[in-house]
Tab-separated table of C-alpha atoms in Angstrom:
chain	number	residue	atom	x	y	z
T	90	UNK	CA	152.021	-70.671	181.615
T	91	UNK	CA	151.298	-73.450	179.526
T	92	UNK	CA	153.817	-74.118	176.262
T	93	UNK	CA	151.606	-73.265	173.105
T	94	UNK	CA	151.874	-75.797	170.403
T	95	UNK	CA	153.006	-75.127	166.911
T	96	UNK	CA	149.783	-75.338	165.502
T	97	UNK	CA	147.691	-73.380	167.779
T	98	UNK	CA	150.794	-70.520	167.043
T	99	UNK	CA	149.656	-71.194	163.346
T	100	UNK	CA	146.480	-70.742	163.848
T	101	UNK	CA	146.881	-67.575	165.967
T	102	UNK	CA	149.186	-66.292	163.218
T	103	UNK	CA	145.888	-66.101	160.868
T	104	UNK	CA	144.333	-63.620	163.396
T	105	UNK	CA	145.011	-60.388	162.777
T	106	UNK	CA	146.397	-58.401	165.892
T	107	UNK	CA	143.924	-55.555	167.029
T	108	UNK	CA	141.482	-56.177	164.270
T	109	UNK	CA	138.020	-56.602	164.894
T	110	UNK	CA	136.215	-58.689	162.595
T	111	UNK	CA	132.236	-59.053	160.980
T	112	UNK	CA	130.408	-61.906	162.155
T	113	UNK	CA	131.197	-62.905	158.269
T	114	UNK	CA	134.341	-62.571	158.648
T	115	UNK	CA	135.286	-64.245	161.938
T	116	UNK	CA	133.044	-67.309	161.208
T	117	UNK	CA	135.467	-68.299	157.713
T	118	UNK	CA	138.588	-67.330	159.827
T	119	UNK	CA	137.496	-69.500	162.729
T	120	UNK	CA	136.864	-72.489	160.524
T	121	UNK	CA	140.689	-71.631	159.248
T	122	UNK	CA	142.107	-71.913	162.951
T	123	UNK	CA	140.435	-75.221	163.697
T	124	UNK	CA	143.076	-77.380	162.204
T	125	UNK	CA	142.645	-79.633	165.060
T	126	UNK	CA	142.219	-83.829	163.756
T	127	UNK	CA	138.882	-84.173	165.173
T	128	UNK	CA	135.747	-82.137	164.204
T	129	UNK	CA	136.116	-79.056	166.569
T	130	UNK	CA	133.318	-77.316	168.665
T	131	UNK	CA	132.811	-73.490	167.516
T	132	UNK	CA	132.176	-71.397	170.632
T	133	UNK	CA	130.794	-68.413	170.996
T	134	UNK	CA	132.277	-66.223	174.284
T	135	UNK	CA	130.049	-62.824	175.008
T	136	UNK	CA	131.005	-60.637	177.510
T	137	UNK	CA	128.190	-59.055	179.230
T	138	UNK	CA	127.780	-55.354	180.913
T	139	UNK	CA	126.435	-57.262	184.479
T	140	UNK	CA	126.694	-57.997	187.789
T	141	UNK	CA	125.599	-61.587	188.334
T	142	UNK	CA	126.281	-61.662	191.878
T	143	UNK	CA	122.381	-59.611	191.701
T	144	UNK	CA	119.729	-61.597	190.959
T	145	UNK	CA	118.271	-59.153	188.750
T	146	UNK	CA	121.090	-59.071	186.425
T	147	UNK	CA	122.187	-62.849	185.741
T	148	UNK	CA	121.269	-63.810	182.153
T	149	UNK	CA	120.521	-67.087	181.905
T	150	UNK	CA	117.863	-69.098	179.659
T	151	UNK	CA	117.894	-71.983	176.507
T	152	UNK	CA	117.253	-71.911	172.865
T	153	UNK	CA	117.174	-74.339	170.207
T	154	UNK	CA	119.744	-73.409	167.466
T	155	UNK	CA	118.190	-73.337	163.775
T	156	UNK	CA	121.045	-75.898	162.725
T	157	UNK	CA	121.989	-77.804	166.455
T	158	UNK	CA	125.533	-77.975	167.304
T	159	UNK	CA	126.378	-81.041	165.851
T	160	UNK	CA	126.429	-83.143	168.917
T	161	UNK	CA	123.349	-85.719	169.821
T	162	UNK	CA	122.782	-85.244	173.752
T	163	UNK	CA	122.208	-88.675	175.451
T	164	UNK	CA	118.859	-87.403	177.147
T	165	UNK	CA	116.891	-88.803	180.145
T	166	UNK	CA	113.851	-88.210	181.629
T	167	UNK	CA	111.849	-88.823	184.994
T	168	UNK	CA	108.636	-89.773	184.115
T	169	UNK	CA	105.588	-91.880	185.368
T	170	UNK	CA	102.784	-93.678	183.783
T	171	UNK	CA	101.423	-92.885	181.020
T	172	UNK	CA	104.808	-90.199	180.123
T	173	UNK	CA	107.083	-93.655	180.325
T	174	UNK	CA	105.808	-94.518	176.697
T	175	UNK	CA	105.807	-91.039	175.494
T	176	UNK	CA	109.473	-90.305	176.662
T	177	UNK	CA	110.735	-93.901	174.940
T	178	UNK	CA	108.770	-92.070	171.568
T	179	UNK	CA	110.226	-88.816	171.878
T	180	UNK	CA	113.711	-90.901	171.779
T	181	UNK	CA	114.860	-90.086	175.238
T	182	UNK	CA	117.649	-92.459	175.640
T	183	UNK	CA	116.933	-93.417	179.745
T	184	UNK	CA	113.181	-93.200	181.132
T	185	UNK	CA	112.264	-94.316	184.850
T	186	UNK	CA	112.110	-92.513	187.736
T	187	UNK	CA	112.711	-93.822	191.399
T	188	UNK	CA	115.215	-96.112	189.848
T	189	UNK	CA	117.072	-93.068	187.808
T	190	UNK	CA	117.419	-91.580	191.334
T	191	UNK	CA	119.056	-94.480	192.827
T	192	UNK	CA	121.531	-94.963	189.637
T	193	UNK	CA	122.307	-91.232	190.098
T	194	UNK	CA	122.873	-91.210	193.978
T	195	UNK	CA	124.827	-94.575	193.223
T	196	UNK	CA	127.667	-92.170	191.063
T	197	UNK	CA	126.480	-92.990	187.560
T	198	UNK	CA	126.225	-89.795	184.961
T	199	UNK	CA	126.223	-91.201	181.335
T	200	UNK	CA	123.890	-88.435	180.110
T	201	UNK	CA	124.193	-84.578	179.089
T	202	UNK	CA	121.021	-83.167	179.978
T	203	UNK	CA	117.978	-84.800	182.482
T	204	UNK	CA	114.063	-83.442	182.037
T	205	UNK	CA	111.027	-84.286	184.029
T	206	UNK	CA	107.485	-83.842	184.260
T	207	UNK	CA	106.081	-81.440	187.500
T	208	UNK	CA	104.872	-84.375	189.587
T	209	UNK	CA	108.564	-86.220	189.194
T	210	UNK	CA	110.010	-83.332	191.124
T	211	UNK	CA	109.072	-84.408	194.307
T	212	UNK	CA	111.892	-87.220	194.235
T	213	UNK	CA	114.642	-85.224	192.145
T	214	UNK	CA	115.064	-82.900	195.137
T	215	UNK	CA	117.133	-85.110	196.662
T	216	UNK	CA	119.314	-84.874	193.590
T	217	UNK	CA	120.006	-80.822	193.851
T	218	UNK	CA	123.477	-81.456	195.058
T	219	UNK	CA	124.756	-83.931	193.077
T	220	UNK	CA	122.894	-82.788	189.698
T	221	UNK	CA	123.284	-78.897	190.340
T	222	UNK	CA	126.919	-78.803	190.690
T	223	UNK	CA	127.085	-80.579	187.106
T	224	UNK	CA	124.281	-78.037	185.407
T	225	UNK	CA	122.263	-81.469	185.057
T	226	UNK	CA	119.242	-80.179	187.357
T	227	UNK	CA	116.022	-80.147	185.496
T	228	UNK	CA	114.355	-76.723	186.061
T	229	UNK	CA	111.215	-75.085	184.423
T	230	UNK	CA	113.248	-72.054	183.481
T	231	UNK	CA	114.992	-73.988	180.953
T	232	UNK	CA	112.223	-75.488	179.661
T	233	UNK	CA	113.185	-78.790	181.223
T	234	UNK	CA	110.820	-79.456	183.549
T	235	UNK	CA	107.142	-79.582	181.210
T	236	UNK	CA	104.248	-81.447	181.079
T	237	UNK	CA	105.084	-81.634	177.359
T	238	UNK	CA	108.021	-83.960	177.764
T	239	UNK	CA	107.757	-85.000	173.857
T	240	UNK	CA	108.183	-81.070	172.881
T	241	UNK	CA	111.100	-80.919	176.103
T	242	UNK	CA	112.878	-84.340	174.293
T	243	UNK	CA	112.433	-82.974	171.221
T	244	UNK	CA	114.293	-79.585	171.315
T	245	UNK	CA	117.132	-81.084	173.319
T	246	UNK	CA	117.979	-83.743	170.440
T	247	UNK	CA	117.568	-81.169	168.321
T	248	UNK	CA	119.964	-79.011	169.405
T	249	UNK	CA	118.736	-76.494	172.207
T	250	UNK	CA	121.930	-75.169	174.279
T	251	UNK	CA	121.938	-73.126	177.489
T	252	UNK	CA	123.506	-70.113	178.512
T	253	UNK	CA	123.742	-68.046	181.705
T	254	UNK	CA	127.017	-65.684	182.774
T	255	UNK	CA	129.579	-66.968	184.772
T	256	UNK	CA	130.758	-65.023	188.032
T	257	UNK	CA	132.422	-62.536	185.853
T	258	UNK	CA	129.334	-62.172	183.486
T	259	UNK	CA	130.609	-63.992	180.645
T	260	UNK	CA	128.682	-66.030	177.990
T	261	UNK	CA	130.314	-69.379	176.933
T	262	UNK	CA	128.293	-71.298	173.955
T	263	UNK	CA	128.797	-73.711	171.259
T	264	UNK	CA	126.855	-72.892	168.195
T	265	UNK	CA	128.012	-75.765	166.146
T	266	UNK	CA	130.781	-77.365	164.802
T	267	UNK	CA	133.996	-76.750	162.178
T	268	UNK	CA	132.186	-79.208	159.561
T	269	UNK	CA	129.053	-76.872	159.502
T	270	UNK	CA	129.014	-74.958	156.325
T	271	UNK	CA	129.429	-71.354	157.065
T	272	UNK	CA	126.347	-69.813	156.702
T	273	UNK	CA	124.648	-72.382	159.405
T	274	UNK	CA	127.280	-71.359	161.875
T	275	UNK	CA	126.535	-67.644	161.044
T	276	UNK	CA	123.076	-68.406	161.615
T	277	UNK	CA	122.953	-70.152	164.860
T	278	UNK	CA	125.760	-67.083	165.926
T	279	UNK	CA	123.329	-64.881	165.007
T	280	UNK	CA	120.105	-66.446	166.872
T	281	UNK	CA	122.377	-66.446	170.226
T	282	UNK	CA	123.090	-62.749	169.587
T	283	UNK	CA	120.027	-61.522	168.975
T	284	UNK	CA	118.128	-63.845	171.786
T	285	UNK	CA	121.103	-62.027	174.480
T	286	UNK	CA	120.077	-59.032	173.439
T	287	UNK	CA	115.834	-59.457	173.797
T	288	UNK	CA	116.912	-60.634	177.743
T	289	UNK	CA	118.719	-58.331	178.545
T	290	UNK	CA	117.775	-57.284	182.414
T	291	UNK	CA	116.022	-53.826	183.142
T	292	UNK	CA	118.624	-53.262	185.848
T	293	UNK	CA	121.781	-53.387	183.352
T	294	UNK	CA	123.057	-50.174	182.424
T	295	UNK	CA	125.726	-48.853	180.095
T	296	UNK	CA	126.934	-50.752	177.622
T	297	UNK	CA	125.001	-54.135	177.583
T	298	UNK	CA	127.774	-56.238	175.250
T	299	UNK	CA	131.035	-55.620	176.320
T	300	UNK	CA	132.665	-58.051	173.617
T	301	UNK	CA	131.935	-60.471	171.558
T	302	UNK	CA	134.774	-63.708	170.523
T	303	UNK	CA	134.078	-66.778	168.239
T	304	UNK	CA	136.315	-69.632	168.495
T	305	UNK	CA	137.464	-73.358	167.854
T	306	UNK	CA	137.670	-75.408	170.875
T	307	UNK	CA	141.748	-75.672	170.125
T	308	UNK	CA	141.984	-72.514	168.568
T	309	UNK	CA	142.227	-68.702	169.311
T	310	UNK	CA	139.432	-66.305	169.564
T	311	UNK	CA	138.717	-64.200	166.605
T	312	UNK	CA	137.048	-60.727	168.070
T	313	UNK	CA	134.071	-59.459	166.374
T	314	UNK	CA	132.737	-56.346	165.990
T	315	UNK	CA	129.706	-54.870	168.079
């Protein structure tokens, strides 16, 4: 087991043991445990009452925060034609599209998320197993593969995150960061939240959210109350 540091011990010694706190609550005491020196990612951890190894039960989607998460995504896009001038508009930071493919199967990945228009599909196939793997695989679902590649550019500088459940059927997502004043952070917790609960699958039963933890990328998890 790893040695914890003095500081995260600090931190942890802010969090009361057994208490579960308001979403008001937890988002001032997070910002207190993120005494990192750099600007610290706040993440939001939800577990979930499913069984993702079902189809019918894996939670997964995108949103666009109200207030981002602090962090500008490098994003690029496979486009053709006429899209090449509207993706260099929209501020996508790499635009091409045979040529992306051969940079990518060459081993470069300076980028955090990839969108495309339908028709560019036909060539990223042959990317599935070196972009899936990385969660870098444009797909409809997620609102990344559009004809409206301005609107797709647009929400991902702006902030729009993903989520889906892990194997265990946990929810891991930042909402912002330890600069953000407190009652963006409460918001963007609280447009996660309530989007989790509008998908949640037919075939779940019982209790839908298990838990619910907010914290620092350094720091402990605060527990919130359902």
């Amino acid at each position: 087991m790893a040695k914890q540091s003095k500081r995260f011990r600090e931190a942890q010694g802010l969090v009361e043991h057994g208490k579960f706190y308001t979403a008001d609550e937890a988002v001032a005491l997070v910002k207190k445990t993120a005494t990192a020196k750099f600007d610290e990612t706040i993440e939001l951890h939800v577990r979930l009452g499913v069984d993702p190894k079902y189809a019918d039960q894996q939670v997964r989607g995108a949103i666009v925060l109200p207030n981002g998460i602090g962090k500008t995504k490098r994003v690029l896009a496979f486009v053709a034609g006429e899209k090449v001038k509207e993706a260099e508009a929209a501020g996508a930071d790499y635009v091409g599209s045979d040529d992306l493919v051969a940079k990518i199967q060459g081993g470069w990945f300076d980028f955090d998320v990839a969108v495309a228009t339908p028709d560019m599909m036909r060539i990223i196939g042959r990317l599935g197993k070196l972009l899936g793997p990385r969660g870098l695989m444009p797909n409809p679902k997620l609102g990344t593969v559009t004809p409206d590649i301005t609107k797709a550019i647009s929400e991902q500088k702006a902030g729009k995150v993903e989520y889906r459940t892990d194997k265990q059927g946990n929810i891991h997502c930042p909402i912002g960061k330890k600069s953000f004043e407190e009652d963006k952070l409460k918001e963007n917790y609280q447009t996660l939240i309530d989007t989790l609960i509008r998908v949640k699958p037919a075939a779940a039963k019982g209790q839908y959210i298990k838990s619910i933890t907010l914290a620092a990328a350094m720091g402990p998890g605060v527990p919130i109350q359902i």
